[in-house]
Coordinates of C-alpha atoms in Angstrom, one line a residue:
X151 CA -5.3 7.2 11.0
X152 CA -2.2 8.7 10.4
X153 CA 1.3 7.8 10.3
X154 CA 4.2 10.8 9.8
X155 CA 1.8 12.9 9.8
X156 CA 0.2 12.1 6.3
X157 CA -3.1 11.0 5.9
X158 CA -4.0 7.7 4.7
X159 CA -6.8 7.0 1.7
X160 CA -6.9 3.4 1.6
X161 CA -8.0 0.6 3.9
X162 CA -7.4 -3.2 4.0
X163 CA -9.2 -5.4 6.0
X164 CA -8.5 -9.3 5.7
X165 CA -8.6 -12.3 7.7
X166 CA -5.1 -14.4 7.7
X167 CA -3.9 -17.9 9.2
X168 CA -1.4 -17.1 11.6
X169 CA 2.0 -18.7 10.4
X170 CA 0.6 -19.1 6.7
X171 CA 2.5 -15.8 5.6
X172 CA 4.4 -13.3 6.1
X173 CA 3.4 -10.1 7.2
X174 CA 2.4 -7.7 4.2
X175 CA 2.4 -4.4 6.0
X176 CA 6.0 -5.4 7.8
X177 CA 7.5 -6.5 3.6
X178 CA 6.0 -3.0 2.5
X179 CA 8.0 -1.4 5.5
X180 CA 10.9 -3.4 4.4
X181 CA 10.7 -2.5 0.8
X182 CA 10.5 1.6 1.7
X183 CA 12.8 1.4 4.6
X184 CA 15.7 3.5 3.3
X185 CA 13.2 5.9 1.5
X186 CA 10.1 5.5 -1.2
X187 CA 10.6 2.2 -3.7
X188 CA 8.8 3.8 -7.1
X189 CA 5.8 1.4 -8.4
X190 CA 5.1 -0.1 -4.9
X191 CA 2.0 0.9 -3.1
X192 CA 3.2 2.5 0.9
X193 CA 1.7 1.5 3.7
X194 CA 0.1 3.9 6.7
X195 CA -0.1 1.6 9.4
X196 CA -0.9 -1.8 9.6
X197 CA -2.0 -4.5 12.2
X198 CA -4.3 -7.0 13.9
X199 CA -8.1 -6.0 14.6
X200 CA -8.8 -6.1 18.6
X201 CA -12.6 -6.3 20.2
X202 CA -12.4 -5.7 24.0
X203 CA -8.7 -6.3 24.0
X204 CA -8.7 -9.9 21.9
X205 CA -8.6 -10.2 18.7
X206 CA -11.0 -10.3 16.1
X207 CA -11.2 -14.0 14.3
X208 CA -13.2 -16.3 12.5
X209 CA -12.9 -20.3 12.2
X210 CA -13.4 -22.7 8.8
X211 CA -13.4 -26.0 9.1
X212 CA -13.1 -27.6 5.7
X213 CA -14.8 -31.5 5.3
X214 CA -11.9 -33.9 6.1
X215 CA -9.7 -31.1 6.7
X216 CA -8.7 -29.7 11.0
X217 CA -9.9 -26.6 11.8
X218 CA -8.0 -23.0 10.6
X219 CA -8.5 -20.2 12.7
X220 CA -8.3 -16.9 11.0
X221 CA -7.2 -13.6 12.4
X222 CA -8.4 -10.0 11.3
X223 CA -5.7 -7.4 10.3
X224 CA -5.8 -4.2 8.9
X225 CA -3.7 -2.1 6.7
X226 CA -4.1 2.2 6.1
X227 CA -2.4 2.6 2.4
X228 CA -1.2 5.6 1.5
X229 CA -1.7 5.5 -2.6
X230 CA -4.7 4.2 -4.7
X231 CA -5.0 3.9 -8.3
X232 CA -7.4 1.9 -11.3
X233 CA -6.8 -1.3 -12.3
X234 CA -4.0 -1.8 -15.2
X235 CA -6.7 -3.8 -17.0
X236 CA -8.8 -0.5 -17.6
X237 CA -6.1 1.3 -19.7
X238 CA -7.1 2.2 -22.9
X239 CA -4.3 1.2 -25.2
X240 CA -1.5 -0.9 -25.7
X241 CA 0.9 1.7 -25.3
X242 CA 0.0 2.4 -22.2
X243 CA -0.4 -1.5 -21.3
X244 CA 3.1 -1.9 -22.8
X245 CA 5.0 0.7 -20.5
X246 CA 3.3 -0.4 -17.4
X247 CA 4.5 -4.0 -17.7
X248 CA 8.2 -2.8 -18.8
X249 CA 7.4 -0.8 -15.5
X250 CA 6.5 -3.9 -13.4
X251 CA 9.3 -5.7 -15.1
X252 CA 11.8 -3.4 -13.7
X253 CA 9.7 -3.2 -9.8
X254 CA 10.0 -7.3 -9.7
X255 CA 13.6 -7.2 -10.7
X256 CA 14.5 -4.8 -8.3
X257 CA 12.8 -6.0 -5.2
X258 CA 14.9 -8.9 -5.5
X259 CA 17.5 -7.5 -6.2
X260 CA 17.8 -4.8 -3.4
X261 CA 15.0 -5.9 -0.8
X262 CA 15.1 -9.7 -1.4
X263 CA 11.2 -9.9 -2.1
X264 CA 9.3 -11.9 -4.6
X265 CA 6.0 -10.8 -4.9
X266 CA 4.6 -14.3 -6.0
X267 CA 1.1 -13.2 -7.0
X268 CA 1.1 -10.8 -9.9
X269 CA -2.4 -10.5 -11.3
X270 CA -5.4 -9.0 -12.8
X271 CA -6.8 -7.6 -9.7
X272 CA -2.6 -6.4 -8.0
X273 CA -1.6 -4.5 -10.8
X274 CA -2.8 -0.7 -10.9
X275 CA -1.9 2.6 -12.1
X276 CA -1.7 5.5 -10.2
X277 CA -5.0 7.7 -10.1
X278 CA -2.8 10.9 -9.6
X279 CA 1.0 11.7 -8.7
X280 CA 2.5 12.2 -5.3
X281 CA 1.7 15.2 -3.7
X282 CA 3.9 15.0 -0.7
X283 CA 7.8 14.8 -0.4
X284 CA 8.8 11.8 0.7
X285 CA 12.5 11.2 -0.7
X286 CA 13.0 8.4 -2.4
X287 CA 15.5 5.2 -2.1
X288 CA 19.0 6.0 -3.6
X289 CA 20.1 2.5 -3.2
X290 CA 18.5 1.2 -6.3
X291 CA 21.4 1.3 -8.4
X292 CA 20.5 1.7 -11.9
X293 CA 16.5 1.2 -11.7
X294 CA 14.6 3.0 -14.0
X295 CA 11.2 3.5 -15.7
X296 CA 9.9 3.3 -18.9
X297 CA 9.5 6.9 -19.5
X298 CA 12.4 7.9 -18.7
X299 CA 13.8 5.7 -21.4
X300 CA 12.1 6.4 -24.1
X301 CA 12.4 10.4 -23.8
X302 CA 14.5 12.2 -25.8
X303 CA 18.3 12.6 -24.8
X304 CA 19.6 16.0 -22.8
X305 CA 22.6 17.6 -23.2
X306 CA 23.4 17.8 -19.4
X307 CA 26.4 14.9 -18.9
X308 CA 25.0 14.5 -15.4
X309 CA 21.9 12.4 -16.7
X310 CA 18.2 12.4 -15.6
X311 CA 17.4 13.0 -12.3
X312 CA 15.8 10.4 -9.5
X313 CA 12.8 11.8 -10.0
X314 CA 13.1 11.5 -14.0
X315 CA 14.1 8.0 -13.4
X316 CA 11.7 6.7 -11.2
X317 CA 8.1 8.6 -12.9
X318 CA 6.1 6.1 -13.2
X319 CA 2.4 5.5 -13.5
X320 CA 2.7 1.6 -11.7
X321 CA 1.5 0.8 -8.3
X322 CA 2.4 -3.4 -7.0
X323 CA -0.2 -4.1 -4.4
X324 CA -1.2 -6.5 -2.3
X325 CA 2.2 -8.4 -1.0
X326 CA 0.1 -10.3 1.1
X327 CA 1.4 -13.7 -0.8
X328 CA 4.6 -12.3 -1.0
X329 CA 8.2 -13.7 0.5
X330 CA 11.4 -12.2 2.3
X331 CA 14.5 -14.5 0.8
X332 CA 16.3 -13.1 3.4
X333 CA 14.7 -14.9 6.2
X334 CA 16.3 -18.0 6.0
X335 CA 15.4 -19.3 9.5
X336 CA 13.6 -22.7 8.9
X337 CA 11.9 -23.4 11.8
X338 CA 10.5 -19.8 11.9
X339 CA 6.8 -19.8 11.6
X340 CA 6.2 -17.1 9.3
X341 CA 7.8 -19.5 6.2
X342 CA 5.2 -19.4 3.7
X343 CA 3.2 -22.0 1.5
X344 CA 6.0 -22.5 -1.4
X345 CA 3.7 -22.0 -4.4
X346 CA 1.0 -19.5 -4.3
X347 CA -0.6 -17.0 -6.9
X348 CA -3.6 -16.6 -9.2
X349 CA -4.2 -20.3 -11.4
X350 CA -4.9 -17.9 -14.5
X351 CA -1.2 -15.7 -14.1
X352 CA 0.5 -18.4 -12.9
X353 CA 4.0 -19.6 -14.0
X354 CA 3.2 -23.2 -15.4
X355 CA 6.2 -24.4 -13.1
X356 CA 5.0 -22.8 -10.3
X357 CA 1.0 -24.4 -10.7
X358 CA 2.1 -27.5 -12.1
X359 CA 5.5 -28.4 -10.3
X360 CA 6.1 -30.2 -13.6
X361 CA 9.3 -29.7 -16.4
X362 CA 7.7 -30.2 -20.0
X363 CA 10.4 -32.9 -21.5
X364 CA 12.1 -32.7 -25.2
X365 CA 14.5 -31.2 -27.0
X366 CA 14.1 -27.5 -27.5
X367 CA 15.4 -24.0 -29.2
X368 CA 16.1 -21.0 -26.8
X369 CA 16.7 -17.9 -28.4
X370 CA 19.2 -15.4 -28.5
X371 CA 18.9 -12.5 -26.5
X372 CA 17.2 -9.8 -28.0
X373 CA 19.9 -6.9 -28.8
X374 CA 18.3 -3.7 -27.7
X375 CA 16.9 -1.1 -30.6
X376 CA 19.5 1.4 -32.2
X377 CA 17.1 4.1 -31.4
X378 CA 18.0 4.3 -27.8
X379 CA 20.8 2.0 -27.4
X380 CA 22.7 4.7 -26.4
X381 CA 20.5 5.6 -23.6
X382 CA 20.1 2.5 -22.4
X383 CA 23.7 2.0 -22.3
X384 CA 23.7 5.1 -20.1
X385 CA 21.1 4.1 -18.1
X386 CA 21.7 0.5 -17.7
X387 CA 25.6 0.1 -17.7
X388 CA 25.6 -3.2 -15.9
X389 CA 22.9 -4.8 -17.9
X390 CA 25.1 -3.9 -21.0
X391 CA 27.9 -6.4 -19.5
X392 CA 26.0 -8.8 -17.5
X393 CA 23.5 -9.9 -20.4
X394 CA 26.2 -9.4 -23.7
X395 CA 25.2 -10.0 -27.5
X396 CA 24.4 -14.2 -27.9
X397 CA 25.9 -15.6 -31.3
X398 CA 23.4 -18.6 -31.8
X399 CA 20.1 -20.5 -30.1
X400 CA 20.4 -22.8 -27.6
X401 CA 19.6 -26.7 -27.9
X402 CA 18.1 -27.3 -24.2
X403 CA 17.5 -30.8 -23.5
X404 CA 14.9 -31.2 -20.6
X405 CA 14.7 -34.9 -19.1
X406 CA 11.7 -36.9 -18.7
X407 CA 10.2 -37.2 -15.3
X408 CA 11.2 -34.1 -14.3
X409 CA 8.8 -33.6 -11.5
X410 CA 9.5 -31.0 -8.8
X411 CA 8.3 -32.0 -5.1
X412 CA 6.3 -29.1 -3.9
X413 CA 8.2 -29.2 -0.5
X414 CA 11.3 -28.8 -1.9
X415 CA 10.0 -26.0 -4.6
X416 CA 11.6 -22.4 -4.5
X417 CA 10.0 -19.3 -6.1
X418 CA 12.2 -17.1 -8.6
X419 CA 12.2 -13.9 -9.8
X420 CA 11.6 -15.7 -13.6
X421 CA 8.1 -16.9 -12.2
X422 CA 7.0 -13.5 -11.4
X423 CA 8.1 -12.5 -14.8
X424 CA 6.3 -15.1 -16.5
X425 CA 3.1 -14.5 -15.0
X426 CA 3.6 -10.5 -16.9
X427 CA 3.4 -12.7 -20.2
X428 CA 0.1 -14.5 -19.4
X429 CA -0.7 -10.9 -17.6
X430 CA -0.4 -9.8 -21.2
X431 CA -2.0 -12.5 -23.2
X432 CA -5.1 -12.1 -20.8
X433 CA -5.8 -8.6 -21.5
X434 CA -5.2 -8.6 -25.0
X435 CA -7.4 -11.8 -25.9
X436 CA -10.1 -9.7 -23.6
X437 CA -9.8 -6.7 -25.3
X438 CA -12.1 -5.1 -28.4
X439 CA -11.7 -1.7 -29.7
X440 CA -14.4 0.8 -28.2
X441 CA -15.6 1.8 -32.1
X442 CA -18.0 -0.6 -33.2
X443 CA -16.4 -3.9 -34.9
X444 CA -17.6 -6.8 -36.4
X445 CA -18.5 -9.3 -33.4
X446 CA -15.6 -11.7 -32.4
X447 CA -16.0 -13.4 -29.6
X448 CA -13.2 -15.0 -28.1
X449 CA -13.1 -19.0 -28.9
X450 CA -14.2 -21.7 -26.1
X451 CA -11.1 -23.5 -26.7
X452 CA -8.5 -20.3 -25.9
X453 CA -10.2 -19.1 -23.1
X454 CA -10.7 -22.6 -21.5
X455 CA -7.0 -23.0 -22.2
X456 CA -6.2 -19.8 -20.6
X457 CA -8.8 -20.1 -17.5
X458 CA -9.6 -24.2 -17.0
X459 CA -9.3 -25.7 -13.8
X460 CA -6.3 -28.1 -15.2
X461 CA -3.7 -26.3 -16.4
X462 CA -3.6 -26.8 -20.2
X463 CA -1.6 -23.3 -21.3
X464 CA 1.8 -24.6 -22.2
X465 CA -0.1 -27.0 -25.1
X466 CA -2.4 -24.1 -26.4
X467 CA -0.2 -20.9 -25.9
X468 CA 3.3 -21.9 -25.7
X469 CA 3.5 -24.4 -28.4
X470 CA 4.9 -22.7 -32.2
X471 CA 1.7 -24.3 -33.7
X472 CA -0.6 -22.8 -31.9
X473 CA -2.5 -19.1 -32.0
X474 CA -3.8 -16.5 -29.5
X475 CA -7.2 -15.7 -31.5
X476 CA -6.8 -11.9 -30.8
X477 CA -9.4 -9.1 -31.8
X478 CA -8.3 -8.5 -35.4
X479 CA -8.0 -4.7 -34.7
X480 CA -5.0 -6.0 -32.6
X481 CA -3.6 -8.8 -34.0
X482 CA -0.1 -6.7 -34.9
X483 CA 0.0 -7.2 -30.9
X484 CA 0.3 -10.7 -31.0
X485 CA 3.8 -10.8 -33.1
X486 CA 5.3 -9.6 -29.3
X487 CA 3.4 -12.7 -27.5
X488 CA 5.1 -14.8 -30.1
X489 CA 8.1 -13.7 -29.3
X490 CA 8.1 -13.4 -25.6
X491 CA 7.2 -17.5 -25.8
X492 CA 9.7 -18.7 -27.5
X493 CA 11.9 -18.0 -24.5
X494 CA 9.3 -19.7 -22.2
X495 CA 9.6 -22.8 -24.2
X496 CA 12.0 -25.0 -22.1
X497 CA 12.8 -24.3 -18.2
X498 CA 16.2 -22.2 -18.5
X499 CA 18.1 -24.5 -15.4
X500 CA 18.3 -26.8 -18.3
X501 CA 20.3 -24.5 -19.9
X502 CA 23.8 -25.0 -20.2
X503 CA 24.6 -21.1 -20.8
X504 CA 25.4 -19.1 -17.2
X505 CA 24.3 -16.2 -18.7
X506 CA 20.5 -18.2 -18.7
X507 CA 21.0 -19.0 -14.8
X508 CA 20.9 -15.5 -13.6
X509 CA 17.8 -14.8 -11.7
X510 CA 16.8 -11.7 -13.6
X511 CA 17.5 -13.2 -17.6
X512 CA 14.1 -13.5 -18.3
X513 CA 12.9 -10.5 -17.2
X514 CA 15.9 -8.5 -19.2
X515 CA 14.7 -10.7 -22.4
X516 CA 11.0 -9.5 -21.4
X517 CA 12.2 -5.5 -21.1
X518 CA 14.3 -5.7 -24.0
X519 CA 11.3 -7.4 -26.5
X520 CA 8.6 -4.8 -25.0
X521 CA 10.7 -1.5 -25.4
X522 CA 12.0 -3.0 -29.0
X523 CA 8.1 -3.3 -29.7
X524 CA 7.2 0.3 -28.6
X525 CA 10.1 1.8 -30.5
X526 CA 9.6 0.1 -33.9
X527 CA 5.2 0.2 -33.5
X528 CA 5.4 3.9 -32.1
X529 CA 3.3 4.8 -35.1
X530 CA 1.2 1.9 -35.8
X531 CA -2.4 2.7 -35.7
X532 CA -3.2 -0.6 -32.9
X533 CA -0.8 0.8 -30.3
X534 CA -3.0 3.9 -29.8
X535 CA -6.5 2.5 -30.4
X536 CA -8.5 2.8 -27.6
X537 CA -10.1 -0.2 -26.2
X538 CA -13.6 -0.7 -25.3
X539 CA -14.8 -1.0 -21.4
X540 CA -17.0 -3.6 -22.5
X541 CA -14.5 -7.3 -23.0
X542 CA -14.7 -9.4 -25.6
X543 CA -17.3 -12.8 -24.8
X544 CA -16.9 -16.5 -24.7
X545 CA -18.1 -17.5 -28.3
X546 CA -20.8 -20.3 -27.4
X547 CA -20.7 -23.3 -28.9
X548 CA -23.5 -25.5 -30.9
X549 CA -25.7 -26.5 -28.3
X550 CA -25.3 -24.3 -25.8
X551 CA -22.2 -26.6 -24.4
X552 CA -18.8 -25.2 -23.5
X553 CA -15.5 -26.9 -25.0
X554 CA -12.4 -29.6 -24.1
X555 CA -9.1 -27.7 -24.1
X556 CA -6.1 -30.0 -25.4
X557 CA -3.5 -31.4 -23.2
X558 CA -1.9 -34.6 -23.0
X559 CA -3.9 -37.6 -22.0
X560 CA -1.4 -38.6 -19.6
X561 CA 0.0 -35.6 -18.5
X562 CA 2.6 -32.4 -19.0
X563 CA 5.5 -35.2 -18.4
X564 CA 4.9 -37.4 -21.3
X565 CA 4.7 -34.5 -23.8
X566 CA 7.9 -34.9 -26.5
X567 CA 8.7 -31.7 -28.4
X568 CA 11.9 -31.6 -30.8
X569 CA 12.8 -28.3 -31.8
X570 CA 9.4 -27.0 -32.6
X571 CA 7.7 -29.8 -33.7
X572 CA 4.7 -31.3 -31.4
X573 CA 2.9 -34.6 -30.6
X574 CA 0.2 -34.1 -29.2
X575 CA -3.3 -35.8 -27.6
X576 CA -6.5 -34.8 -25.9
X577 CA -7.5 -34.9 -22.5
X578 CA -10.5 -33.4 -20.6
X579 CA -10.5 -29.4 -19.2
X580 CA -13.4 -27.8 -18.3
X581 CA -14.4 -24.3 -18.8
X582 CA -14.0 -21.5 -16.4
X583 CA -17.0 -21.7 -14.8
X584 CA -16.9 -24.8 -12.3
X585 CA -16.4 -24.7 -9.2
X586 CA -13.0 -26.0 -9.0
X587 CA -9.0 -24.6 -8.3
X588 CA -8.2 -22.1 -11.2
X589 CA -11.4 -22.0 -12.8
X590 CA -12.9 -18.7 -11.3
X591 CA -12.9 -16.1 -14.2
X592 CA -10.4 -12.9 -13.1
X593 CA -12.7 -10.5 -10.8
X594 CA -15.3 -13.9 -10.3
X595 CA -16.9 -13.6 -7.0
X596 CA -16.7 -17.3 -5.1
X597 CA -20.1 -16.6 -3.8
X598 CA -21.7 -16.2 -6.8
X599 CA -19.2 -18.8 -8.7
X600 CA -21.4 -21.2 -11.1
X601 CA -24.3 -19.2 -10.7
X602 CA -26.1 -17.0 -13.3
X603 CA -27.6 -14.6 -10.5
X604 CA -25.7 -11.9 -9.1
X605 CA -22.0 -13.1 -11.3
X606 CA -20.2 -10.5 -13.3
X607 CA -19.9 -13.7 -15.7
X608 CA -23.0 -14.5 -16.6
X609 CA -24.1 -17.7 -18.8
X610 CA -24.9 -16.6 -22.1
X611 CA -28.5 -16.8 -23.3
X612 CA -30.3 -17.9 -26.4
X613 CA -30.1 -14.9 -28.0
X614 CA -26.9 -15.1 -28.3
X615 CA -26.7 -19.0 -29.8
X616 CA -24.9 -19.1 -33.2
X617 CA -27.3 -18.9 -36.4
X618 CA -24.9 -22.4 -37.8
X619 CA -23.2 -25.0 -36.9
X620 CA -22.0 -27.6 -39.2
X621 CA -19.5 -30.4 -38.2
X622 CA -15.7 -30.9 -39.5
X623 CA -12.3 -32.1 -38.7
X624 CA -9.9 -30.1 -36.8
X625 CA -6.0 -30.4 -37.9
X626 CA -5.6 -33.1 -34.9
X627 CA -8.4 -35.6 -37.0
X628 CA -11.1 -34.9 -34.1
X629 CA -14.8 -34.6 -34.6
X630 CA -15.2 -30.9 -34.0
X631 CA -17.6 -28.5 -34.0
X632 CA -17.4 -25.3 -36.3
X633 CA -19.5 -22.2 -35.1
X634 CA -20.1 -19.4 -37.3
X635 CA -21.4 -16.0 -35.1
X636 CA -23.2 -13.0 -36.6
X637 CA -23.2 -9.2 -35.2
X638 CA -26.0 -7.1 -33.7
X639 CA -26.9 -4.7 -36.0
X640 CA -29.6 -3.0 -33.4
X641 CA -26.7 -2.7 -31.4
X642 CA -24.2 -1.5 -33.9
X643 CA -26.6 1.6 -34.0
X644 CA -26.7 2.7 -30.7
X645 CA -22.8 2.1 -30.2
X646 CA -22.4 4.7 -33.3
X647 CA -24.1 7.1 -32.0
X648 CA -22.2 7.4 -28.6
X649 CA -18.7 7.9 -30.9
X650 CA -16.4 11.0 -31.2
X651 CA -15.5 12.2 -34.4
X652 CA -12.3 10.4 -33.7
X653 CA -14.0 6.9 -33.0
X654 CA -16.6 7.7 -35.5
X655 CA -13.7 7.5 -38.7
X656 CA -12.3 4.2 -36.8
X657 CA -16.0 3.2 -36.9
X658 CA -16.4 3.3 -40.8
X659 CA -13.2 1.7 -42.1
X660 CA -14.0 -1.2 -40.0
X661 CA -18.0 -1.6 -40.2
X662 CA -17.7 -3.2 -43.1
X663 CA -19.1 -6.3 -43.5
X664 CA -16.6 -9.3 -43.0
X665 CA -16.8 -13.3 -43.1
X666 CA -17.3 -14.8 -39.5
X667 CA -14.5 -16.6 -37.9
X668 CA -14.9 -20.3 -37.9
X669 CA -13.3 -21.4 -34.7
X670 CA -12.9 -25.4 -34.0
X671 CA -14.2 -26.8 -30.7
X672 CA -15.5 -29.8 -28.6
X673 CA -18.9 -29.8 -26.8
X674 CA -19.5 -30.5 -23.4
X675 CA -22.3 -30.1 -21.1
X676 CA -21.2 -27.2 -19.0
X677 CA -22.4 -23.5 -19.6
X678 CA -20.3 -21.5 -21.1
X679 CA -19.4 -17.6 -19.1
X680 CA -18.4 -14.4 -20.5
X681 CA -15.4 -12.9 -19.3
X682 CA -15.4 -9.7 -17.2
X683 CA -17.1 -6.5 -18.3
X684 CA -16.3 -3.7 -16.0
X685 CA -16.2 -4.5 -12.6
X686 CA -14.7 -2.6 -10.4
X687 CA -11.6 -2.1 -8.5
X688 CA -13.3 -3.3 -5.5
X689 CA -15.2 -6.5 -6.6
X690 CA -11.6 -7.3 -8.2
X691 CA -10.0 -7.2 -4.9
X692 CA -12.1 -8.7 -2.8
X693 CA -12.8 -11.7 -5.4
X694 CA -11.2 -14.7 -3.8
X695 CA -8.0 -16.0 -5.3
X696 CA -7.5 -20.1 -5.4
X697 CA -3.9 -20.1 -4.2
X698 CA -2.3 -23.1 -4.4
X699 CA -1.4 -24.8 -0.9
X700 CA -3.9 -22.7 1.0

């Protein structure tokens, strides 16, 4: 199938509720209309699947619930890339999401589309460059790419190029959940469900429909790095003037009861951007270097937090007190999460600055603390080290039981925060692997969800229970359980011998022996998973997502 007389090299085939969304191959023609949108996947052709004439569909009929009649559609893609989880370092990671940053921002901006679902398996990079010589959109005012940026200044007063501007390895897919905010017809059937996405990537507003009340401290604006203030000031003169210096932090008083009816609820471009920051935090809490390293598995508690069926992220990730148990060949990395949440702290409508009320503030604050990051880390050892294909695991706790993540007892609303300082309670969250909204591990197949056999995730065995466990008391006076882990040795062998010279150097300053982390956690009888080691881009997108409303 061919469509302008190139040839198409990807195919997607799904099966959609009339009337549930809108139409992803008519937003990707809307997007490219007035030429090709850089970091956007481009569509071939696109539409229904006919047998004999009538189309091709399938019927569900949940218990309790009427009948939904499915119809299969196909879409011929024109680019295909890898997963942005399968980059190798965080440099690369790092300039991909400043280049996603800059795609959301501007598909508001000058096409009026939210993407509403960024995620593990929508994010890719590009495999190889165009080939072909499609011109691209020169209505995107003063868009431009991370790479771009960061190369050196030229001489010629005339400034880079489009095509300087807009190289970029990024490819947005999968706009399927996506929304036009320029249809604003009502009664028109193609009016989506108003909060959809991925439970793990999710803005907590957007999953929870729920304001976190207290008193809090916004940040100032991040000014951008001397080092290439002056390009950016080139590149960006409007940004310059619409998001000026800030002199002090904000005091942001969010009400209680501050509940959100899901009918009434309105995506923003800020949602979008927040699900880059938990994009971030879930790569990097998966990732391990690919020389060998003592064994850290990632603790129950984090990634319940991160991946539990009830959304307990805001108490575990957000909060000043809390940590985002990182490999500690790239803990450095975790300074930039730390940053990037202190502006997630309190809901900016609360905010009493305008400046805050602009849909894309949060994603200028996001740009600004990424490129800041590359510029002063450029020569840090962590932002080149290659990570491993294999993730980091689910440490397993005494017993063979997963853990309780910690929210609230009685919910988000009752939680009182003044200026950094937290009261807190427990409450029951299960581990990633029940069968419930949320919980399916990123790449999880629902067919195979809660089983050992045939999951990419699978339970853990008893080889790989802890050698101790002794009891304590965790900084919130709660009987805990304390795990101590130990490393394969056998393994450690074989690993070494598969290393480049480079590796092999990384492998010897950090073979060392080391203490094992002691990580506090609550047991409960469900099995605990490991997180995804190398599945493919296929398995990733045809996983099934829980989206919220469906």
């Amino acid at each position: 199938m061919t469509r302008n007389g190139l040839s198409a090299t990807v195919i997607k085939e799904q099966y959609i509720e009339d009337g549930r969304r809108f139409n992803e191959g008519e937003l990707l023609d809307i997007i490219h209309e007035k030429g090709v949108f850089p970091g956007v996947v481009r569509v071939g052709t696109y539409g229904p699947v006919e047998d004999q004439g009538s189309r091709i569909s399938i019927m569900h009929k949940p218990d309790g619930h009427r009948a939904i009649v499915r119809y299969k559609t196909r879409l011929v893609l024109k680019d295909k890339g890898i997963l942005l989880s399968k980059v190798k370092t965080i440099r690369q990671l790092l300039m991909c999401c400043y280049d996603l940053l800059e795609v959301i921002r501007n598909a508001d901006k000058h096409r009026g589309i939210l993407h509403r679902d960024i995620s593990s398996g929508n994010v890719l990079v590009r495999s190889k460059h165009r080939s072909d010589n499609e011109p691209f959109a020169k209505d995107l005012g003063d868009m431009c790419f991370c790479k771009c940026l960061l190369a050196q200044s030229k001489d010629d007063s005339d400034g880079p190029s489009l095509k300087e501007k807009f190289d970029t390895d990024l490819l947005l897919t999968d706009f399927d959940s996506a929304e036009d905010k320029n249809l604003n017809n009502p009664e028109d059937s193609r009016v989506p469900k108003a909060r959809t996405g991925t439970p793990i990537f999710m803005a907590r507003m957007v999953r929870n429909t729920t304001h976190f009340q207290g008193i809090f401290r916004l940040p100032v604006i991040l000014d951008v790095h001397e080092d290439v203030l002056s390009r950016y000031e080139k590149l960006y003169p409007d940004r310059v003037q619409d998001f000026p210096k800030q002199s002090r932090p904000e005091l942001v008083e969010v009400p209680p009861n501050q509940k959100v009816d899901p009918t009434d609820f309105q995506h923003k471009q800020c949602y979008d951007a927040e699900s880059v920051f938990w994009y971030l935090v879930w790569w990097s809490l998966l990732a391990r270097p690919a020389y060998v390293s003592p064994n850290e598995p990632i603790p129950p508690v984090t990634w319940s937090s991160l991946t539990g069926a009830k959304d307990s992220r805001h108490f575990n990730f957000i909060l000043p007190d809390t940590t985002f148990d990182l490999h500690s060949a790239y803990s450095e990395f975790a300074s930039l999460l730390e940053e990037m949440r202190t502006h997630l702290i309190a809901d900016l409508q609360f905010s009493k600055d305008p400046i805050k009320h602009r849909p894309d503030y949060l994603t200028e604050v996001f740009q600004r603390l990424i490129l800041n990051f590359l510029i002063e880390n450029k020569d840090k050892r962590f932002m080149v080290l290659k990570k491993s294909d294999t993730n980091r695991e689910v440490e397993l706790a005494a017993g063979g039981g997963a853990v309780m993540s910690k929210t609230p007892a009685s919910g988000p609303a009752t939680y009182a925060s003044l200026i950094g300082n937290s009261v807190r309670s427990s409450t029951n969250v299960s581990l990633a692997n029940k069968s419930s909204e949320g919980s399916l591990p990123p790449g999880g197949n629902s067919s195979t969800h809660g089983s050992n056999r045939g999951s990419p995730f699978p339970v853990l065995g008893p080889k790989r229970a802890f050698k101790k466990a002794t009891l304590k008391k965790s900084r919130i006076n709660k009987p805990t359980t304390s795990i101590s882990t130990v490393s394969s040795g056998t393994k450690r062998g074989r690993e070494l011998d598969e290393l480049s010279d480079e590796d092999e150097s990384e492998a010897k300053r950090y073979s060392r022996t080391r203490e094992p982390r002691r990580v506090s956690a609550q047991s409960v009888k469900s099995s605990p998973t490991r997180p995804e080691s190398g599945a493919s881009s296929s398995q990733q997108n045809s996983a099934k997502r829980r989206h919220i409303g469906e």
